Short mmCIF file of C-alpha atoms and ligand atoms in Angstrom, two decimals:
data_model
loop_
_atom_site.label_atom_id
_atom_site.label_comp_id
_atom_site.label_asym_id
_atom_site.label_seq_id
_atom_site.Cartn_x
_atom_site.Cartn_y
_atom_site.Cartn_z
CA UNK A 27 18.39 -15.56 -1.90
CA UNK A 28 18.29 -14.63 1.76
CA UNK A 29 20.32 -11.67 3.17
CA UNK A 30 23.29 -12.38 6.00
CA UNK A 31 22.23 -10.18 9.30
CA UNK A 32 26.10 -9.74 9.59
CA UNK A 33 26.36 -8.13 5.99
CA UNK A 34 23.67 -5.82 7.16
CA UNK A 35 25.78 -5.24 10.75
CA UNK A 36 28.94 -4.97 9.14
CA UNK A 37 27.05 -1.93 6.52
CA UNK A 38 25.78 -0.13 9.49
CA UNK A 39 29.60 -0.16 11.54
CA UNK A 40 30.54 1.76 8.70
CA UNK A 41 28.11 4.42 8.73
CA UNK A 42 27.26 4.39 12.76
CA UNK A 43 29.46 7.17 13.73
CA UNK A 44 27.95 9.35 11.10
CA UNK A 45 24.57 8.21 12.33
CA UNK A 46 25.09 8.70 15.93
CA UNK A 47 25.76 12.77 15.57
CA UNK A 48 22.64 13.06 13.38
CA UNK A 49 21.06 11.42 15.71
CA UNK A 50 21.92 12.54 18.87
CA UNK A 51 21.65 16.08 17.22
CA UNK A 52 17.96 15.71 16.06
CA UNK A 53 17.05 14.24 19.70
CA UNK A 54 18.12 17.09 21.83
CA UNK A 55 15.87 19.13 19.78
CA UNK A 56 13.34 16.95 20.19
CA UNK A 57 14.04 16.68 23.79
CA UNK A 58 13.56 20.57 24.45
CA UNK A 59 9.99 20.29 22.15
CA UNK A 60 9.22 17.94 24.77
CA UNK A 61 8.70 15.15 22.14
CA UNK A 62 8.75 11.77 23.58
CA UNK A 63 11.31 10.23 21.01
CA UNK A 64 11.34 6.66 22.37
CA UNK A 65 7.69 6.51 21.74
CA UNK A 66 8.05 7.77 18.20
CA UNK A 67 10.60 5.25 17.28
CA UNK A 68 8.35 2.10 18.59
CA UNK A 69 5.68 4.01 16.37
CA UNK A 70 7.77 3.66 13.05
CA UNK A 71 9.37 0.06 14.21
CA UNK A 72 5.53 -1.08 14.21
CA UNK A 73 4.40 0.29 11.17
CA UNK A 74 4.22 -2.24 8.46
CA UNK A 75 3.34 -2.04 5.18
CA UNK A 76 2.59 -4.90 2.71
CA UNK A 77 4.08 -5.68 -0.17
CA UNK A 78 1.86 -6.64 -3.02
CA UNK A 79 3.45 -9.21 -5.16
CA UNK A 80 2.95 -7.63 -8.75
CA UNK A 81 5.44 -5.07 -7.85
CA UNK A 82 8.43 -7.38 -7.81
CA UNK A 83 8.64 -7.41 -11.27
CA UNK A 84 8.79 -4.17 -13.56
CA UNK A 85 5.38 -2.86 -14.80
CA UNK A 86 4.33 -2.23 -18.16
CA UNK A 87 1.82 0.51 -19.85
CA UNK A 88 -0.39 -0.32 -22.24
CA UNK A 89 2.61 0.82 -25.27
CA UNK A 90 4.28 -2.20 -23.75
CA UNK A 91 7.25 -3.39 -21.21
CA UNK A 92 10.85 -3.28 -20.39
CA UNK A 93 11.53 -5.95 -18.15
CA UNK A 94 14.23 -5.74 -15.66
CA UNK A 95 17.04 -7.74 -14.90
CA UNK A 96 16.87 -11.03 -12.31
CA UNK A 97 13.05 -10.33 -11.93
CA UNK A 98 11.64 -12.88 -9.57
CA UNK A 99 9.79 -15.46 -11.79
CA UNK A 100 7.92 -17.55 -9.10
CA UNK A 101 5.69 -16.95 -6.08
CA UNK A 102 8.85 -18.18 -3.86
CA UNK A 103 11.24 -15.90 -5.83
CA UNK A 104 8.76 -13.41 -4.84
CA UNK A 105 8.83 -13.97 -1.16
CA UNK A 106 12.13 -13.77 -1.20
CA UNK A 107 12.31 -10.51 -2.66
CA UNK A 108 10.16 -9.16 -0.04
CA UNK A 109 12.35 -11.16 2.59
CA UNK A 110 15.28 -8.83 1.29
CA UNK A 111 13.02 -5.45 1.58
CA UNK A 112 12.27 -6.43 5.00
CA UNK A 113 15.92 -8.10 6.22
CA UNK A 114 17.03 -4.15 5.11
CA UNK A 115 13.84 -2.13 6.50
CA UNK A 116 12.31 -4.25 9.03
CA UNK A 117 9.18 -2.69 7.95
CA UNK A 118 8.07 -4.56 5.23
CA UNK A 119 6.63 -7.56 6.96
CA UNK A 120 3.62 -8.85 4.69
CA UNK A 121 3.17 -10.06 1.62
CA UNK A 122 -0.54 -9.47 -0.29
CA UNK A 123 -1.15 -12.00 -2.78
CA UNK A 124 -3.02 -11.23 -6.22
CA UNK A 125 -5.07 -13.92 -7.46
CA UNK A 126 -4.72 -15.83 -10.01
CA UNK A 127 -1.21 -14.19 -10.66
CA UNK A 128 0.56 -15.77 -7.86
CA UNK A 129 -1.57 -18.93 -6.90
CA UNK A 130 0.42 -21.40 -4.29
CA UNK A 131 1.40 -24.54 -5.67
CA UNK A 132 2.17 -25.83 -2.24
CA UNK A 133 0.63 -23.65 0.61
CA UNK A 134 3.08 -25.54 3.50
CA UNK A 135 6.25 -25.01 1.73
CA UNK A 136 4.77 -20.92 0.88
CA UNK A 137 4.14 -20.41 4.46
CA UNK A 138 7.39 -21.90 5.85
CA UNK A 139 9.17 -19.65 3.43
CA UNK A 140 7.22 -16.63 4.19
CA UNK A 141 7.98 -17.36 8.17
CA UNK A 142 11.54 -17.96 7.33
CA UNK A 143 11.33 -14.66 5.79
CA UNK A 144 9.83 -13.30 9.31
CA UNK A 145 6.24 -12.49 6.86
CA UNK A 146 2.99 -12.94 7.18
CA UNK A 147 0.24 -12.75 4.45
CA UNK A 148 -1.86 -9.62 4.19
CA UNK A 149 -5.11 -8.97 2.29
CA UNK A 150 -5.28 -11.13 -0.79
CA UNK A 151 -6.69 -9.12 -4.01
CA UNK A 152 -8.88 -10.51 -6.82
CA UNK A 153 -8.76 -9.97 -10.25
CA UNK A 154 -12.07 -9.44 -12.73
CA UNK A 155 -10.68 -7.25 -14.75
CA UNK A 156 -8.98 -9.75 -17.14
CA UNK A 157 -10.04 -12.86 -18.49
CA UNK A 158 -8.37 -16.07 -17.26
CA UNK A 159 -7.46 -19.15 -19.20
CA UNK A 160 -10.00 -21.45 -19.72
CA UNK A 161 -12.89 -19.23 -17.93
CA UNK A 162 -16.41 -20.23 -19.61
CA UNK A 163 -17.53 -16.51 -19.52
CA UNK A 164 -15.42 -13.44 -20.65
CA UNK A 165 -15.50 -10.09 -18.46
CA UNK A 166 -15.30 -7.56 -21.39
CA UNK A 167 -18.52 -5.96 -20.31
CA UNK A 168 -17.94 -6.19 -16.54
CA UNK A 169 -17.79 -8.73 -14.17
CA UNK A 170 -19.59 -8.09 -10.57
CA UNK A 171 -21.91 -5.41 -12.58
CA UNK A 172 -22.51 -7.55 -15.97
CA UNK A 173 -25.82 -7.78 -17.13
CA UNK A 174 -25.53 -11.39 -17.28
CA UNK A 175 -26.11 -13.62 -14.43
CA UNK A 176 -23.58 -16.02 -15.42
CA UNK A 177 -20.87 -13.54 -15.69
CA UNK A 178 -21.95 -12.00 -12.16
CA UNK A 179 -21.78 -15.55 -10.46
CA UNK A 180 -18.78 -16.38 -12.03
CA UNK A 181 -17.28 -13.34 -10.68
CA UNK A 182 -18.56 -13.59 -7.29
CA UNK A 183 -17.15 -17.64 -7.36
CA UNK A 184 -13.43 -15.76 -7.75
CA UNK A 185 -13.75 -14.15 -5.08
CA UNK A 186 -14.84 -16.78 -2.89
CA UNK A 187 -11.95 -18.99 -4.47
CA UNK A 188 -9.55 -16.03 -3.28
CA UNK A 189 -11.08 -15.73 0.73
CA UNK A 190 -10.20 -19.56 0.31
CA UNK A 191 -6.42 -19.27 -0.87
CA UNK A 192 -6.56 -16.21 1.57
CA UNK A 193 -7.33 -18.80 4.63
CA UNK A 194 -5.11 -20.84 3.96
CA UNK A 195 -2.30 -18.59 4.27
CA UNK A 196 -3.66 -16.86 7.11
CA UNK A 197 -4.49 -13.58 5.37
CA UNK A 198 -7.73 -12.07 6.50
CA UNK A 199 -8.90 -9.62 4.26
CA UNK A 200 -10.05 -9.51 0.73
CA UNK A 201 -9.24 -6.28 -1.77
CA UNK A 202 -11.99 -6.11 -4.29
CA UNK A 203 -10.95 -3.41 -6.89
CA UNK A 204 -13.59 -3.59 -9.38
CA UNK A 205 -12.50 -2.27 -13.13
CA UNK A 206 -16.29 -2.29 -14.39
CA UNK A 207 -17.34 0.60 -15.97
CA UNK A 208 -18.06 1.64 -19.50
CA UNK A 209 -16.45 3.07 -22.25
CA UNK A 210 -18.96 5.26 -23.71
CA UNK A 211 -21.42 7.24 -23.25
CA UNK A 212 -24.98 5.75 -23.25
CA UNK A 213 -23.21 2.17 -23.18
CA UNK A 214 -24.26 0.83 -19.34
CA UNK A 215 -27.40 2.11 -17.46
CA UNK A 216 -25.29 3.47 -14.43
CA UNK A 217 -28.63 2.49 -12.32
CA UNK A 218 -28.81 -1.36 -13.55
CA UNK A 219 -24.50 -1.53 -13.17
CA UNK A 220 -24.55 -0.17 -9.42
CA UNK A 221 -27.50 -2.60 -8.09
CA UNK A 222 -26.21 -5.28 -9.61
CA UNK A 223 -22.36 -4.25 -7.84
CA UNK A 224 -24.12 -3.95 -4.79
CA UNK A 225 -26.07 -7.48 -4.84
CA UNK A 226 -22.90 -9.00 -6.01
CA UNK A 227 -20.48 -7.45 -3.66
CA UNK A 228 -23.62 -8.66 -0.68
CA UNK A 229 -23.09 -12.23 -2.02
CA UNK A 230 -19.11 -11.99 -1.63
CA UNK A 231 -19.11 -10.71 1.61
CA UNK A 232 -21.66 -13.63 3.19
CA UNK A 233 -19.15 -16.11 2.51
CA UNK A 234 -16.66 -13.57 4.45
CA UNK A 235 -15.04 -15.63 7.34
CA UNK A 236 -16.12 -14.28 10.44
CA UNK A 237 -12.85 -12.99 11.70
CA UNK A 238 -12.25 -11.04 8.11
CA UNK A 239 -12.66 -7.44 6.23
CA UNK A 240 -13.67 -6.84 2.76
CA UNK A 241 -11.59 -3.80 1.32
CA UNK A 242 -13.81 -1.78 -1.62
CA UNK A 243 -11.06 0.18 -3.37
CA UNK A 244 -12.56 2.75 -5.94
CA UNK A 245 -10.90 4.27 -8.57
CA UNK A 246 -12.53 7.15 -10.87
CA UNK A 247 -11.49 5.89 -14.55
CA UNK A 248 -9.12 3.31 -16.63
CA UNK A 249 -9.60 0.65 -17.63
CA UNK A 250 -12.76 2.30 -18.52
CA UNK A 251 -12.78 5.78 -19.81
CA UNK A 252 -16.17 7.17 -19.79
CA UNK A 253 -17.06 5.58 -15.90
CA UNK A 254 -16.61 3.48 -13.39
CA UNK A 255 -19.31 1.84 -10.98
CA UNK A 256 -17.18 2.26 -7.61
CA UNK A 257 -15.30 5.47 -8.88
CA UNK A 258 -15.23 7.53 -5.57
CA UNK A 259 -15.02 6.91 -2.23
CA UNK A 260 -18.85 7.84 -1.69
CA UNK A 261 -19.90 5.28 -3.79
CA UNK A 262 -17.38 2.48 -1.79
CA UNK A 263 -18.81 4.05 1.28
CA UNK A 264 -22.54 3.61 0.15
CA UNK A 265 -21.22 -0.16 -0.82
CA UNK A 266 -19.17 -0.98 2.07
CA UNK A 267 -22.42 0.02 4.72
CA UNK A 268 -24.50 -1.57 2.60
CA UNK A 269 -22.64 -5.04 2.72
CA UNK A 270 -22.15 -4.94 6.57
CA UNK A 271 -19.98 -3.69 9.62
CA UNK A 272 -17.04 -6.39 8.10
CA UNK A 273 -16.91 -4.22 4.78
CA UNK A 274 -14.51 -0.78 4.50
CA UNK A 275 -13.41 1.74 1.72
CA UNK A 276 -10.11 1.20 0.90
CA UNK A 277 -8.05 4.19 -0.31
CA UNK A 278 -5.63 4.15 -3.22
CA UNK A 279 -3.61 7.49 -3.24
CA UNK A 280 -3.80 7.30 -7.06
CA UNK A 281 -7.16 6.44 -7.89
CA UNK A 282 -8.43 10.67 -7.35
CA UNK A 283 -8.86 13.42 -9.95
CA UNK A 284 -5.98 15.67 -9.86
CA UNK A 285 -5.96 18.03 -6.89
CA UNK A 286 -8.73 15.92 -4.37
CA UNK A 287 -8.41 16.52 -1.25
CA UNK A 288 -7.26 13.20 0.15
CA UNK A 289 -6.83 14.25 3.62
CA UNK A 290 -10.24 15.06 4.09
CA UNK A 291 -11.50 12.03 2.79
CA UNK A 292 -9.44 9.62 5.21
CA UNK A 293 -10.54 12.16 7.74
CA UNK A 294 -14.18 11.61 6.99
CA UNK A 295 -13.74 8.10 6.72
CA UNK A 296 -11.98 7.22 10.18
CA UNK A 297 -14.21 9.30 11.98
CA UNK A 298 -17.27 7.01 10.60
CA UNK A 299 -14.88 3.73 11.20
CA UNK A 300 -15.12 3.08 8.21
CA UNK A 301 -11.67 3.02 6.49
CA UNK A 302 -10.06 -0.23 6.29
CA UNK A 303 -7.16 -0.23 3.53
CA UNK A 304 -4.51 2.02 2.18
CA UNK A 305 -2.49 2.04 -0.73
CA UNK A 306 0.33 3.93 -1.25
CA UNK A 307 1.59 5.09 -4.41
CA UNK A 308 2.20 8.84 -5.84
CA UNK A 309 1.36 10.61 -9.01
CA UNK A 310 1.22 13.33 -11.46
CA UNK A 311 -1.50 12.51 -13.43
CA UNK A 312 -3.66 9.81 -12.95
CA UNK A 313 -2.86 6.20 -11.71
CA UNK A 314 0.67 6.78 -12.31
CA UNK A 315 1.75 4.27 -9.57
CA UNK A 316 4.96 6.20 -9.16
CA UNK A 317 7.20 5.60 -6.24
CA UNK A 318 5.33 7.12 -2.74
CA UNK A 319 6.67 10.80 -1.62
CA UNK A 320 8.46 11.69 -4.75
CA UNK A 321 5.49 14.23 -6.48
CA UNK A 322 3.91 15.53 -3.55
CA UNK A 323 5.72 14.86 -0.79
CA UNK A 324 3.56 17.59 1.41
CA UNK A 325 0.26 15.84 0.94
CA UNK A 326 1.42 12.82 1.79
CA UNK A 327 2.60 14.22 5.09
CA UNK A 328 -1.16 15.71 5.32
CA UNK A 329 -2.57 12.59 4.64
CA UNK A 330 -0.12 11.08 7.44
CA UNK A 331 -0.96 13.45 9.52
CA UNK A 332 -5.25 12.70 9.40
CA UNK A 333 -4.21 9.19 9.66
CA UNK A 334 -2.43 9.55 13.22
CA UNK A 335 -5.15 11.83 14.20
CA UNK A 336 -7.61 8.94 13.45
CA UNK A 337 -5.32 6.36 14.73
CA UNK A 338 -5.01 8.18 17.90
CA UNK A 339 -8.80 9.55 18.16
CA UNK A 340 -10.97 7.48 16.14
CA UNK A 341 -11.50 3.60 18.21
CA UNK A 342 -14.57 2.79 16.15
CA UNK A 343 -12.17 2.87 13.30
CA UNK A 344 -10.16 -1.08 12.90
CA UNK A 345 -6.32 -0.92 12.29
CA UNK A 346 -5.59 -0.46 8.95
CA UNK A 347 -3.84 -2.70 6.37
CA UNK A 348 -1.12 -0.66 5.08
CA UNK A 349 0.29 -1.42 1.70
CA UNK A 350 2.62 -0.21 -1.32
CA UNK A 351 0.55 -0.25 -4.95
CA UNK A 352 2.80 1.41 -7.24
CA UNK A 353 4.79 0.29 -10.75
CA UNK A 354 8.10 0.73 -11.70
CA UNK A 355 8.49 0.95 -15.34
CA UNK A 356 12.11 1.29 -15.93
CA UNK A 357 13.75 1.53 -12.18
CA UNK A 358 14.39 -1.76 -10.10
CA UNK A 359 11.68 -2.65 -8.44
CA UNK A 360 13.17 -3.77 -5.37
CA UNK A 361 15.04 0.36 -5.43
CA UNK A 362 11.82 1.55 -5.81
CA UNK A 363 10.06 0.11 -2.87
CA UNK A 364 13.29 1.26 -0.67
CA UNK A 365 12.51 4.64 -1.79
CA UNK A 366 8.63 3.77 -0.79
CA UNK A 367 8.97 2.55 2.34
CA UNK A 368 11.27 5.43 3.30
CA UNK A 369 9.13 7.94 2.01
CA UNK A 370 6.18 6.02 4.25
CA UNK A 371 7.96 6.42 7.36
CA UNK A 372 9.43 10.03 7.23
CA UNK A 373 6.07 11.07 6.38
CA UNK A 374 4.56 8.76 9.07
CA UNK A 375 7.62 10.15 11.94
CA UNK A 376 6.64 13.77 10.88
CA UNK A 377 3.33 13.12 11.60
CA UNK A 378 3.82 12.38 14.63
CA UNK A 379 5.90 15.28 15.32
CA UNK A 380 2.49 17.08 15.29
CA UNK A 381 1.82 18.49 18.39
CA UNK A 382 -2.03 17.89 18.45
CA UNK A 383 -2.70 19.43 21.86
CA UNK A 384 -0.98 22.86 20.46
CA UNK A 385 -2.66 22.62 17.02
CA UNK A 386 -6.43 22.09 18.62
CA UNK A 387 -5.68 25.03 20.97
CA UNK A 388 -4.38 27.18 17.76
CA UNK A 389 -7.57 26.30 16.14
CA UNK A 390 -9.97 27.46 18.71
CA UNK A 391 -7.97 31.11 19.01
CA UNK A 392 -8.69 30.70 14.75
CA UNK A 393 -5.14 31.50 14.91
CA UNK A 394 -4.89 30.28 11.42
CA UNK A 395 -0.68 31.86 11.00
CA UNK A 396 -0.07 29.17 13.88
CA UNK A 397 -1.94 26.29 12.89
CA UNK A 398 0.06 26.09 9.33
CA UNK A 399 3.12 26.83 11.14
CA UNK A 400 2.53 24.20 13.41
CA UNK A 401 2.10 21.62 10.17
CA UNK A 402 4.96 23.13 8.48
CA UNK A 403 7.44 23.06 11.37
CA UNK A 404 6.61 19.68 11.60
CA UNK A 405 7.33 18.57 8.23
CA UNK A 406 10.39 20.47 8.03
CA UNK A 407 12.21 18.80 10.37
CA UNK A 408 15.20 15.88 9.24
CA UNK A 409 13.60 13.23 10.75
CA UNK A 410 15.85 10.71 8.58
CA UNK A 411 18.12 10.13 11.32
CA UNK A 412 14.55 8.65 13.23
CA UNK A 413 14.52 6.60 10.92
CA UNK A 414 17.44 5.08 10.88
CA UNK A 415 17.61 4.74 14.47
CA UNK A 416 14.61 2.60 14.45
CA UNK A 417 15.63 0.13 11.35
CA UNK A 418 19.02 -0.22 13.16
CA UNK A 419 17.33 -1.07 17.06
CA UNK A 420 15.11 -3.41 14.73
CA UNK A 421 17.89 -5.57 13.28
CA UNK A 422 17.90 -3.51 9.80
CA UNK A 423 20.37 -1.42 7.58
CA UNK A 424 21.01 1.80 8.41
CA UNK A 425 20.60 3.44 4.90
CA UNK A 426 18.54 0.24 2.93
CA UNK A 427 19.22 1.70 0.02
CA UNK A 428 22.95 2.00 0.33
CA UNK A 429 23.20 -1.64 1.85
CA UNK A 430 21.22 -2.85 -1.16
CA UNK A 431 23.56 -1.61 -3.63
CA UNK A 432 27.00 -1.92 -1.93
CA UNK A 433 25.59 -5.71 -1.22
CA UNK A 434 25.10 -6.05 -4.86
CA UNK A 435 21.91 -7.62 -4.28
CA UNK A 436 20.53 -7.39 -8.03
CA UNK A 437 23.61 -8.17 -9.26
CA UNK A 438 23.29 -11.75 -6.93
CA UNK A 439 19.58 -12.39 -8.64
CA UNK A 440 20.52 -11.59 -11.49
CA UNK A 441 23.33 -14.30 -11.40
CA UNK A 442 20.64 -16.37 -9.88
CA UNK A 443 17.97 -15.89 -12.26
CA UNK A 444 19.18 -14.74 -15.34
CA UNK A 445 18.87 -11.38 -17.23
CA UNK A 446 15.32 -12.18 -18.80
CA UNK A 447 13.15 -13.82 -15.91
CA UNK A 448 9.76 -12.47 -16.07
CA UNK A 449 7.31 -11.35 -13.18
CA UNK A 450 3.90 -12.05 -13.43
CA UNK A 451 1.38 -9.07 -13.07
CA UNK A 452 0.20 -6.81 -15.31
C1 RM4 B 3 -5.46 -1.16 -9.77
C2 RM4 B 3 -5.69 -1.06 -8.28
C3 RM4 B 3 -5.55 -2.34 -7.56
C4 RM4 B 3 -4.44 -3.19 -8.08
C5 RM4 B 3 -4.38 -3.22 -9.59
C6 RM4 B 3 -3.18 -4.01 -10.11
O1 RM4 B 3 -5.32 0.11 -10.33
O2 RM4 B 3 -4.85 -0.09 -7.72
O3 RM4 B 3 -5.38 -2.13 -6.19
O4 RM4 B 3 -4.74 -4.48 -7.63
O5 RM4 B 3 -4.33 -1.92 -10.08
MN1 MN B 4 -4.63 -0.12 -5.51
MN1 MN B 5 -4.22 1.60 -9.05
#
């Protein structure tokens, strides 16, 4: 299924007048902050995130899984899924694959439908944290850090197999999120686990096409409860150097302890170049995967706001690839990303409302009252209307989320694929 453009145009007649006086409102005061509000809405038109294809499909816990209705049950299905999220935000552009859950049977006829879909593939993730069909060695005691050679190289070959998928379809990175760890105490020699992560990750990244990154994601428990080799974002740092200048730390907003200070970590990161990925996602918890902005909506909107500090003042630091990582156990997916990507961008626009030169100057007088007004006034502005403006110069819906129900678009897939089509993923 493919959206109509004019379905989308004839949506946004509807709401434009609304729109317009929003608009037009938020831009005068803009205007007189002398905010350059052109420049901010090519900004959030060029921002694009990735959608990662497990989160088409509704995710499960380990008590089990409620599917949802008209799931996508193939790789294409999947595209097209993303095809919608885009046709409605224009800022979902890519796709990142996860390997082996969404393998291309017939790479021409996946690209063609990805470019007919106006998307391109982003980093493509392996998976050694489950045992596939058929493998000749099992990964219950690790898989880059096993103790067993055979293990390790099998490992390492999967990763190799997914830079070669990855080629194909023009991606050109590779997410390594390693689940190795241990269970219990006095189970692993942390020593013996680490060295061999590090030799293995070394091996991975020397078959690294030369125009490609290597993401290390780290994450501080589960599957493994007592630890995890790459559980912080020292230890992906140490890894990441250690492999080469093609190798980055890749950030997952759920993969902290409660209350870590995120900011100061992307902060620390940029400024050393060294941050490559992002994954977006929000929780309470743990790795709760819920949908981005709707938990703690004000760190996010600190974590923007080191981001376009780095983006702006950090060169030795690459462009990052942007993506969603979150699970939706009971909502629709495809709902659930709108919310996402919209939380993304208004965090991303008030950012950028952040008048750096003022907040700098307020920080030399240690005029400490000023600098958090200066962060606060910025995230208290509307800047929903931005928003919209932007989707709608792109070609997209004015309110996505709106569109996507008054379309009936699950109700169409779920004509189209039934009521019990199942997504692949966890
Ligand atoms: C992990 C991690 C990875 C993702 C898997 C499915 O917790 O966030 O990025 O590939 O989940
Ligand atoms: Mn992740
Ligand atoms: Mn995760």
């Amino acid at each position: 299924m493919q959206l109509d453009k004019d379905q989308i145009l004839s949506e946004n007649k509807r709401a434009e007048q609304h729109h317009t006086d929003h608009f037009n409102f938020l831009s005068e005061q803009l205007d007189q902050q002398d905010k350059d509000v052109n420049a901010i809405l090519r900004k959030l038109a060029n921002f694009q995130v990735a959608i990662p294809s497990w989160a088409l499909g509704a995710g499960g816990t380990r008590f089990g899984r409620f599917g949802f209705f008209g799931e996508p049950a193939s790789l294409e299905q999947k595209i097209e899924d993303v095809g919608i999220l885009h046709a409605l935000t224009k800022t979902a552009g890519a796709v990142s694959l996860h390997i082996p859950w969404d393998i291309p049977q017939d790479y021409n006829a996946i690209k063609e439908l990805a470019n007919a879909n106006n998307l391109v593939f982003d980093a493509v993730n392996s998976n050694t944290f489950q045992d596939q069909k058929d493998a000749k060695e099992s990964y219950r005691f690790g898989s880059l850090s096993n103790l067993n050679a055979s293990v390790r190289e099998q490992a390492i070959q999967h990763n190799i197999d997914v830079i070669n998928i990855g080629e194909k379809l023009g991606s050109k990175s590779l997410t390594v999120w390693l689940a190795d760890g241990s269970n219990f105490a006095g189970q692993r020699n942390f020593q013996s686990a680490l060295t061999h992560t590090e030799n293995s990750l070394k091996s991975i990244y020397t078959a690294l096409p030369e125009d490609w990154k290597m993401f290390i994601e780290y994450k501080p428990y589960e599957p493994n409860f007592y630890s995890t080799v790459i559980q912080d974002w020292g230890t992906s740092f140490m890894l990441a150097n250690a492999c080469g200048e093609k190798a980055y730390t890749l950030v997952d907003l759920g993969h902290h302890l409660p209350n870590t200070n995120i900011e100061q970590i992307v902060s620390t990161l940029m400024l050393k170049g060294k941050l490559g990925g992002f994954h977006f996602n929000d929780s309470k918890y743990g790795d709760d995967d819920s949908t981005v902005g709707s938990v703690k909506p004000y760190a996010l909107f600190l974590i923007f706001n080191e981001l376009v500090f780095g983006m702006e003042n950090n060169p030795q630091n690459p462009d990052l690839a942007w993506m969603i990582d979150a699970s939706h156990n009971i909502k629709d997916p495809l709902e659930d990303l709108l919310q996402s990507l919209e939380a993304i961008q208004e965090a991303y626009a008030k950012a950028l409302l952040v008048d750096q030169e003022e907040l700098q100057a307020a920080q030399s007088r240690n005029d400490v009252t000023l600098c958090q007004e200066i962060l606060q006034n910025a995230y208290r502005t509307d800047v929903r209307p931005l928003l919209a403006k932007a989707r709608m110069l792109s070609g997209g819906a004015l309110d996505p989320l709106k569109t996507y129900r008054s379309l009936k678009v699950r109700e169409s897939l779920i004509k189209e694929r039934g009521m019990n089509s199942v997504a692949t993923g966890l």
